[in-house]
Coordinates of C-alpha atoms in Angstrom, one line a residue:
X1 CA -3.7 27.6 18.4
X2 CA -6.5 28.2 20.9
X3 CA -7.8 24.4 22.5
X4 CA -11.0 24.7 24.8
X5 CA -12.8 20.9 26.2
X6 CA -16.4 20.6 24.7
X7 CA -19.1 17.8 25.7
X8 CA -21.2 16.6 23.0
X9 CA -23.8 14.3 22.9
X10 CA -24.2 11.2 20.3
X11 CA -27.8 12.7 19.8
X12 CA -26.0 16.0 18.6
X13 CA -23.1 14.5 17.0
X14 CA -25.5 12.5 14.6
X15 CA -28.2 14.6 14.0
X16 CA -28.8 15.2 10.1
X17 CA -25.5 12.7 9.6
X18 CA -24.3 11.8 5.6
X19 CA -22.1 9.6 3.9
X20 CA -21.9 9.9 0.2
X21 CA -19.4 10.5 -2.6
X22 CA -21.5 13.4 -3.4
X23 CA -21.6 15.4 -0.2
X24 CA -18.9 14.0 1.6
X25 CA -19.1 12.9 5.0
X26 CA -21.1 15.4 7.6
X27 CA -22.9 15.3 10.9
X28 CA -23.6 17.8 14.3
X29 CA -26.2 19.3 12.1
X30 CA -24.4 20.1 8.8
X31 CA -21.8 21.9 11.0
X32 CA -19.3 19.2 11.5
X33 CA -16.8 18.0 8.5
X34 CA -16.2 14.8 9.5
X35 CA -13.8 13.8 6.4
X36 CA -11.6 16.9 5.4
X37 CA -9.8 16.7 3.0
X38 CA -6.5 15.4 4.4
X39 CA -8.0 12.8 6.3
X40 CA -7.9 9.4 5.4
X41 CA -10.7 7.0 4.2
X42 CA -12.6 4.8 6.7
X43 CA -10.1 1.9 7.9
X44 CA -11.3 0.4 10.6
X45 CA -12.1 -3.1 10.9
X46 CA -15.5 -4.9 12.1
X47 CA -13.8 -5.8 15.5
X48 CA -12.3 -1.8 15.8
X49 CA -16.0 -0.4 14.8
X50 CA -18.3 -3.1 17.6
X51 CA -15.4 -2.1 20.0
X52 CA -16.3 1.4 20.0
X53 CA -19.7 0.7 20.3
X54 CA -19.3 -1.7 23.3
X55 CA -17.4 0.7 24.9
X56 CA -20.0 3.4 24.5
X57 CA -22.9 0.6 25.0
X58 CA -21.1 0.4 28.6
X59 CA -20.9 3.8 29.2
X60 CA -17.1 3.7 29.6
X61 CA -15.4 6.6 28.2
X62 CA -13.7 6.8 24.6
X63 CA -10.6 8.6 23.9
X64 CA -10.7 12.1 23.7
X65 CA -11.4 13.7 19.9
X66 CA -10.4 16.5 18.0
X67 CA -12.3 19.1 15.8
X68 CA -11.3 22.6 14.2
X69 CA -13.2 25.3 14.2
X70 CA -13.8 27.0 10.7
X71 CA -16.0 29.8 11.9
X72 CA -18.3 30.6 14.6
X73 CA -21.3 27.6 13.5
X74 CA -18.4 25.0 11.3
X75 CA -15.9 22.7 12.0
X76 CA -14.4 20.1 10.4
X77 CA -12.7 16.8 12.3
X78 CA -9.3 16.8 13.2
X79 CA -8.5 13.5 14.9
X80 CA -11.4 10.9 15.5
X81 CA -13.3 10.0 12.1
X82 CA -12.8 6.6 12.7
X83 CA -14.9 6.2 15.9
X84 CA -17.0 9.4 15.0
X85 CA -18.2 7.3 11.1
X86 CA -18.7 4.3 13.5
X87 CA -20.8 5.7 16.4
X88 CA -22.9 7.3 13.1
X89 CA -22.8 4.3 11.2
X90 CA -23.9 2.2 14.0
X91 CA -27.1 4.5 14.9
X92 CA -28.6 5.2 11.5
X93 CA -28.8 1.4 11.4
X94 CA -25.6 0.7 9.2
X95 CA -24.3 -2.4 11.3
X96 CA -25.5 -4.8 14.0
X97 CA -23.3 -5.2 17.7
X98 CA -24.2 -9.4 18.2
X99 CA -27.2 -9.3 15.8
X100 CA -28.7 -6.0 17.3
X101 CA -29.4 -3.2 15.6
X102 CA -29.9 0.2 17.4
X103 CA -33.3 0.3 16.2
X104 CA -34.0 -3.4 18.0
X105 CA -32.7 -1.7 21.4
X106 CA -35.1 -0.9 24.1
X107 CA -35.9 3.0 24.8
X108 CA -33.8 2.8 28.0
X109 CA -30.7 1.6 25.9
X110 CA -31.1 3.8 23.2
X111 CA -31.8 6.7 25.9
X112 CA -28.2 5.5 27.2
X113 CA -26.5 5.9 23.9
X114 CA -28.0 9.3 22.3
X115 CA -27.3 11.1 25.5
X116 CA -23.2 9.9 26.2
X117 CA -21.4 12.5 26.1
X118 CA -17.8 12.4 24.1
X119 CA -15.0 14.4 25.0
X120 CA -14.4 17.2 22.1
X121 CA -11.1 19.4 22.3
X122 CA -12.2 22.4 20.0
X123 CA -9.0 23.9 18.1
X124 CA -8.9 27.1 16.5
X125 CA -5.8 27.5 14.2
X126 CA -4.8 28.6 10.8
X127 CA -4.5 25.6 7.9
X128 CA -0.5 25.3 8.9
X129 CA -1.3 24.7 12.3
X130 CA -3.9 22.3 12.0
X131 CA -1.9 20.4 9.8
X132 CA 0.7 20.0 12.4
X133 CA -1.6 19.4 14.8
X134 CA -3.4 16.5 12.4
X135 CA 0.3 14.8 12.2
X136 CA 0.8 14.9 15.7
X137 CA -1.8 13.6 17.6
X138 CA -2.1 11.0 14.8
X139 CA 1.4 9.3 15.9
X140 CA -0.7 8.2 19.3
X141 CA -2.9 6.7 17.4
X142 CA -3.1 3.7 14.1
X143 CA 0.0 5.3 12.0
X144 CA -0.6 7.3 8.9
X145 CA 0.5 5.4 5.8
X146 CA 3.1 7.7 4.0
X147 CA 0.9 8.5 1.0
X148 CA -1.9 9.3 3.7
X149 CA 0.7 12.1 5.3
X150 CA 1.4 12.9 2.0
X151 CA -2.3 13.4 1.2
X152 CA -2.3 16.1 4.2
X153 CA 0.4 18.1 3.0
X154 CA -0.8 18.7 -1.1
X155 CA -5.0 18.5 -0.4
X156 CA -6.5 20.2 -3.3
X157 CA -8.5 19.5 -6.0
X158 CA -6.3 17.5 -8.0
X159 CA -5.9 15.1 -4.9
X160 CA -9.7 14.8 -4.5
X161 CA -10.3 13.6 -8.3
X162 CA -7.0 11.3 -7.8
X163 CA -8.9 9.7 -5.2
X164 CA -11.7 9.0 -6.7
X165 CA -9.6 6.9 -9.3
X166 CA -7.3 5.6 -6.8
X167 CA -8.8 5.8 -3.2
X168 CA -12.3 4.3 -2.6
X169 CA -13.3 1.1 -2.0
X170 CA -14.2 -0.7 -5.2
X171 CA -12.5 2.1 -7.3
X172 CA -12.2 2.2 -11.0
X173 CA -7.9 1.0 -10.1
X174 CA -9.4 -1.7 -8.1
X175 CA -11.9 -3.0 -10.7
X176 CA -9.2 -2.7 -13.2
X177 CA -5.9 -3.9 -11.5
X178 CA -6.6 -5.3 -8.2
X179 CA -4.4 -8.8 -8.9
X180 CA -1.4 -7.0 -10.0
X181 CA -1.6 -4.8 -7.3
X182 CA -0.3 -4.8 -3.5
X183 CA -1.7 -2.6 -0.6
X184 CA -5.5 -1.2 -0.5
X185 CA -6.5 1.4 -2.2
X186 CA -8.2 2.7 1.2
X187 CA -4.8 2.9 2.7
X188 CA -3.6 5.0 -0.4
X189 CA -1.6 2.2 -1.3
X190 CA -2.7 2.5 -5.5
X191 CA -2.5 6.0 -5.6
X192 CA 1.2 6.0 -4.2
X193 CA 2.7 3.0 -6.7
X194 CA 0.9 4.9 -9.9
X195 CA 2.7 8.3 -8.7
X196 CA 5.8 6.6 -8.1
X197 CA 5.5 5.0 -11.4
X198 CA 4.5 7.8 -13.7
X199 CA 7.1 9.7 -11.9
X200 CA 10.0 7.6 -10.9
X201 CA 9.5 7.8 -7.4
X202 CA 9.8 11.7 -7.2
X203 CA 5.7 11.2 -5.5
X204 CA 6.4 14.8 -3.6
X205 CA 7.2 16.3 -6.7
X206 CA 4.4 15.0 -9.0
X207 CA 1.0 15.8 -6.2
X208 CA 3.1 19.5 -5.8
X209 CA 2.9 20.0 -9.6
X210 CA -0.4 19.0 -9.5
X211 CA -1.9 20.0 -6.4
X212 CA -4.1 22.7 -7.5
X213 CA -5.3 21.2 -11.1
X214 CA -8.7 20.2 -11.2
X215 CA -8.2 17.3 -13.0
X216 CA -6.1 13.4 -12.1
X217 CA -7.5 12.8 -15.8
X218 CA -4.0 12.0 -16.5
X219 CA -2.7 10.1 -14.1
X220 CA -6.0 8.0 -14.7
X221 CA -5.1 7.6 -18.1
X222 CA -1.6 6.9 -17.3
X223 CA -2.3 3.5 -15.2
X224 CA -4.6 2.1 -17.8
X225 CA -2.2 2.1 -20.2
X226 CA 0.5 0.6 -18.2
X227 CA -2.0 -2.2 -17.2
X228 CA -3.4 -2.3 -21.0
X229 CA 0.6 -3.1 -21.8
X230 CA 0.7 -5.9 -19.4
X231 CA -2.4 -7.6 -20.3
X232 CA -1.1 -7.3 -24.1
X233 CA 2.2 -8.9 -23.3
X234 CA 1.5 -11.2 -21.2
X235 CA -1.4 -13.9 -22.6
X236 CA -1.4 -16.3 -19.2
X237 CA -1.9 -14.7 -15.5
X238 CA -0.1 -16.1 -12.3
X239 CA 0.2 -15.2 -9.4
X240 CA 4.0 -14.3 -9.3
X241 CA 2.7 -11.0 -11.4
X242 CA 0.9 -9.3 -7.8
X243 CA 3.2 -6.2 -7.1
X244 CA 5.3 -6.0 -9.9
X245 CA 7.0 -2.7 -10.4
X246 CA 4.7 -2.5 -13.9
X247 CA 4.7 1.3 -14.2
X248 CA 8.8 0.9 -14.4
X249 CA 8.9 -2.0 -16.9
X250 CA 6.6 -0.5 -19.3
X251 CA 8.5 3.4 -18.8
X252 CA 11.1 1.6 -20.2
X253 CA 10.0 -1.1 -22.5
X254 CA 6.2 0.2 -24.0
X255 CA 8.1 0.6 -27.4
X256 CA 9.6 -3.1 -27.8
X257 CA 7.8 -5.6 -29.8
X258 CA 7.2 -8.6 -28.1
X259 CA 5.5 -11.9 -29.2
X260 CA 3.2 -12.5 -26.3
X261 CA 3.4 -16.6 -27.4
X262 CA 7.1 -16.4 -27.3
X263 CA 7.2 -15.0 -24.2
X264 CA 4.8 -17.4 -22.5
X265 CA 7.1 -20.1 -23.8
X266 CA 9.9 -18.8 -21.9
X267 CA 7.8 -18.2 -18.7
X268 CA 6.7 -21.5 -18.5
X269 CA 10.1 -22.7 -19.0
X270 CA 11.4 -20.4 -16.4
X271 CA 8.6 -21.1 -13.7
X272 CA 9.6 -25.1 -13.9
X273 CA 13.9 -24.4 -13.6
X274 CA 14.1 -25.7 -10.0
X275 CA 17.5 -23.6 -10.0
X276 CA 15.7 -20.2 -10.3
X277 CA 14.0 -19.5 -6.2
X278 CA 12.4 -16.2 -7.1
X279 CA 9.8 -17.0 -9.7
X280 CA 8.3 -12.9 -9.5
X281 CA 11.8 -11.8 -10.8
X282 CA 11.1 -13.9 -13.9
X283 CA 8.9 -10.8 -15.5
X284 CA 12.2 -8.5 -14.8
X285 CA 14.3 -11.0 -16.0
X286 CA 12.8 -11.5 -19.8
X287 CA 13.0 -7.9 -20.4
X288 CA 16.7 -7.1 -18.4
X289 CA 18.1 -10.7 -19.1
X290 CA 20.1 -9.6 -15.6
X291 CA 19.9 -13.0 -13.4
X292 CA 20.1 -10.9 -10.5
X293 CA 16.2 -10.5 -10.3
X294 CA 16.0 -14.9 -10.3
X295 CA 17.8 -15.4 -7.2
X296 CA 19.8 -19.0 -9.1
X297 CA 19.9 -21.3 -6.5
X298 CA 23.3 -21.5 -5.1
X299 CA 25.7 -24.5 -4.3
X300 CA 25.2 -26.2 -0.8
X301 CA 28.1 -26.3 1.9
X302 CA 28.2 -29.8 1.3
X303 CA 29.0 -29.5 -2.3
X304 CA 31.3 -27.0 -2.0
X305 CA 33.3 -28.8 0.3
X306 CA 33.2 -32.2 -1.7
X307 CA 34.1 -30.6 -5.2
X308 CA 36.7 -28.5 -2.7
X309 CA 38.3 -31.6 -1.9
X310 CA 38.1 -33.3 -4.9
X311 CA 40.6 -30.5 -6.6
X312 CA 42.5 -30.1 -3.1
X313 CA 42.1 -26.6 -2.2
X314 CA 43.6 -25.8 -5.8
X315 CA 42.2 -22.9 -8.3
X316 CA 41.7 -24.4 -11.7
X317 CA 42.3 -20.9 -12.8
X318 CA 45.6 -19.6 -11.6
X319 CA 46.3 -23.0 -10.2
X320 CA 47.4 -21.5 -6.6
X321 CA 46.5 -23.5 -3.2
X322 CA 43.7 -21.5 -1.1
X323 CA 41.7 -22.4 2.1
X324 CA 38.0 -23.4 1.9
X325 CA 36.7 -19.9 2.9
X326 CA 39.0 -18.2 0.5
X327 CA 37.2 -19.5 -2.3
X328 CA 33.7 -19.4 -3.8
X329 CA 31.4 -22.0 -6.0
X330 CA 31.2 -21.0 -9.9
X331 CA 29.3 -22.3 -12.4
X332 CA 31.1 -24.4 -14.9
X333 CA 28.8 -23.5 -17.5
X334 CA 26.6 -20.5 -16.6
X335 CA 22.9 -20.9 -15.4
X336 CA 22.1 -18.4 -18.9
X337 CA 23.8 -21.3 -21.0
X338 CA 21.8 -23.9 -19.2
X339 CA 24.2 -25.2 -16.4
X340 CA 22.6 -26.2 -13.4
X341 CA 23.2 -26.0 -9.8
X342 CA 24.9 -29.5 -9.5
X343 CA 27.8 -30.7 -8.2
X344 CA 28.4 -31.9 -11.7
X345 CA 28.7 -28.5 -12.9
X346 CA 30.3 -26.9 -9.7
X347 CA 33.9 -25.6 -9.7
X348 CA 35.9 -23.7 -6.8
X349 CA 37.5 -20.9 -7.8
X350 CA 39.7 -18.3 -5.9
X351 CA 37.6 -14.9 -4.6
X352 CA 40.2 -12.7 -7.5
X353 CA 39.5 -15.4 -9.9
X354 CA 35.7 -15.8 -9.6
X355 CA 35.3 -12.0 -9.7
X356 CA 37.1 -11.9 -12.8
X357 CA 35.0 -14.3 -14.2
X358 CA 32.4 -12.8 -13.5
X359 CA 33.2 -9.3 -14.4
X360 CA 33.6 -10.6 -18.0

């Protein structure tokens, strides 16, 4: 790959500048790309956009930037979008730096601004090597999410209707799902937890199947139904429900019937059991009946060593002597049967013994 330095002016840079869904993102007089198609979405935050402005504003001089050169008159932006949407942003009047807009500058600072020059390395590669290069210089600067690399390595059509599902701000995923959700879809947090769930975490394989259709229509599809499922279930929302693995509960469930007023019953018993300290493992729990997802309160040192005392050191089950630390708290009557955590209900039982017991 061929690298020469270029200077270009913000005047250049923003000359016929666009920002839709409809034309993507351009500027440098149509010739510049500024989003291809592996990069990510605009992430920065109001206090990363002013700072790039302030430091322009004072003439000091922003980290070098990286662009590609498609032909002799094209290029498309390699490593920089953040700072090169803000510096556009800014002078077409998108934002304010402490209440000023450009338009309220003087001539003498707007002068300043239009004419700084930023410091371009020009790169001249085939698509393998500028997606290298994109992965490289990108470890230097605010870390790719995972689905974001991914989104580098299977660009296509397929990935640029996906994200308009998945990927925007305010996207048809957010309007639909946002308080089940975790993550943003801006960081390609929704489009990764759909593919892992319609594709039980295999995410490479499902965008390579699908890189070249023209079409996410599916995978669209897909996500409504599993978030149609939940809303059917479930009658009551809480909180505990945000960034439940959804996708793999209704893979495996969809067909059950469930009484949604049955199962609210039980969640509102559930969420008031003082013994059970992971109220989000509830919604795993009524489908799996498997405890493991509640997290039961265990039995305090203190019990243990009172109800330890209270039978001497002796196994109720094989009736043998053991040491404190060779023996571990049961339930008398299991937490499924309604036992508590209580000293009441607390037995010490040999390590052998207790894994018996709870084998069976």
């Amino acid at each position: 790959m061929e690298i020469q330095l270029e200077r270009i002016k913000i005047k250049d840079l923003i000359e016929n500048y666009i920002n839709n869904d409809e034309n993507g993102v351009k500027g440098f007089n149509n010739r510049l790309n500024i989003r291809p198609k592996y990069q990510r979405e605009f992430v920065y935050k109001d206090k990363q956009r002013d700072a790039v402005i302030d430091t322009i504003m004072k003439d000091f001089p922003l980290n070098v930037m990286y662009w590609v050169k498609n032909n002799e008159d094209e290029f498309e932006l390699l490593d920089g979008q953040q700072r090169t949407i803000s510096i556009c942003e800014y002078v077409v009047g998108k934002f304010s730096l402490n209440f000023q807009y450009f338009h309220n500058l003087n001539e003498a600072q707007q002068t300043q601004i239009l004419e700084y020059e930023l410091m371009i390395y020009i790169c001249d590669g085939n698509d393998s090597e500028k997606l290298d290069w994109f992965k490289t210089i990108n470890i230097a600067g605010e870390k790719l999410t995972n689905q974001e690399l991914r989104n580098a390595i299977y660009t296509g059509t397929w990935l640029t209707d996906a994200k308009r599902y998945f990927s925007k701000t305010s996207c048809p995923a957010y309007n639909l799902a946002n308080k089940y959700m975790r993550g943003t879809p801006i960081r390609q947090d929704y489009l990764e937890t759909v593919i892992d769930w319609i594709n039980s975490g295999n995410i490479e394989e499902y965008m390579a199947a699908n890189q070249n259709n023209t079409s996410a229509s599916p995978l669209w599809l897909y996500f409504q139904n599993v978030i149609n499922w939940v809303n059917a279930v479930f009658s009551n929302y809480r909180k505990e429900m945000k960034g439940i693995n959804w996708g793999y509960l209704y893979n495996k469930y969809k067909d059950n019937e469930f009484n949604p007023n049955d199962i609210e019953i039980k969640i509102k018993d559930l969420m008031i059991d003082e013994d059970i300290t992971k109220k989000s493992g509830i919604y795993y729990y009524l489908f799996t009946n498997d405890d493991k997802y509640l997290n039961i309160r265990a039995f305090s040192s203190k019990q243990k060593r009172e109800v330890y005392e209270e039978q001497e050191g002796i196994c109720p089950n094989c009736e043998e002597h053991f040491e404190l630390n060779e023996m571990e708290a049961d339930h008398i009557t299991p937490w499924s049967e309604g036992g508590k955590t209580s000293i009441e209900n607390c037995q010490m039982l040999c390590k052998k013994c207790n894994r018996t017991k709870s084998n069976n």
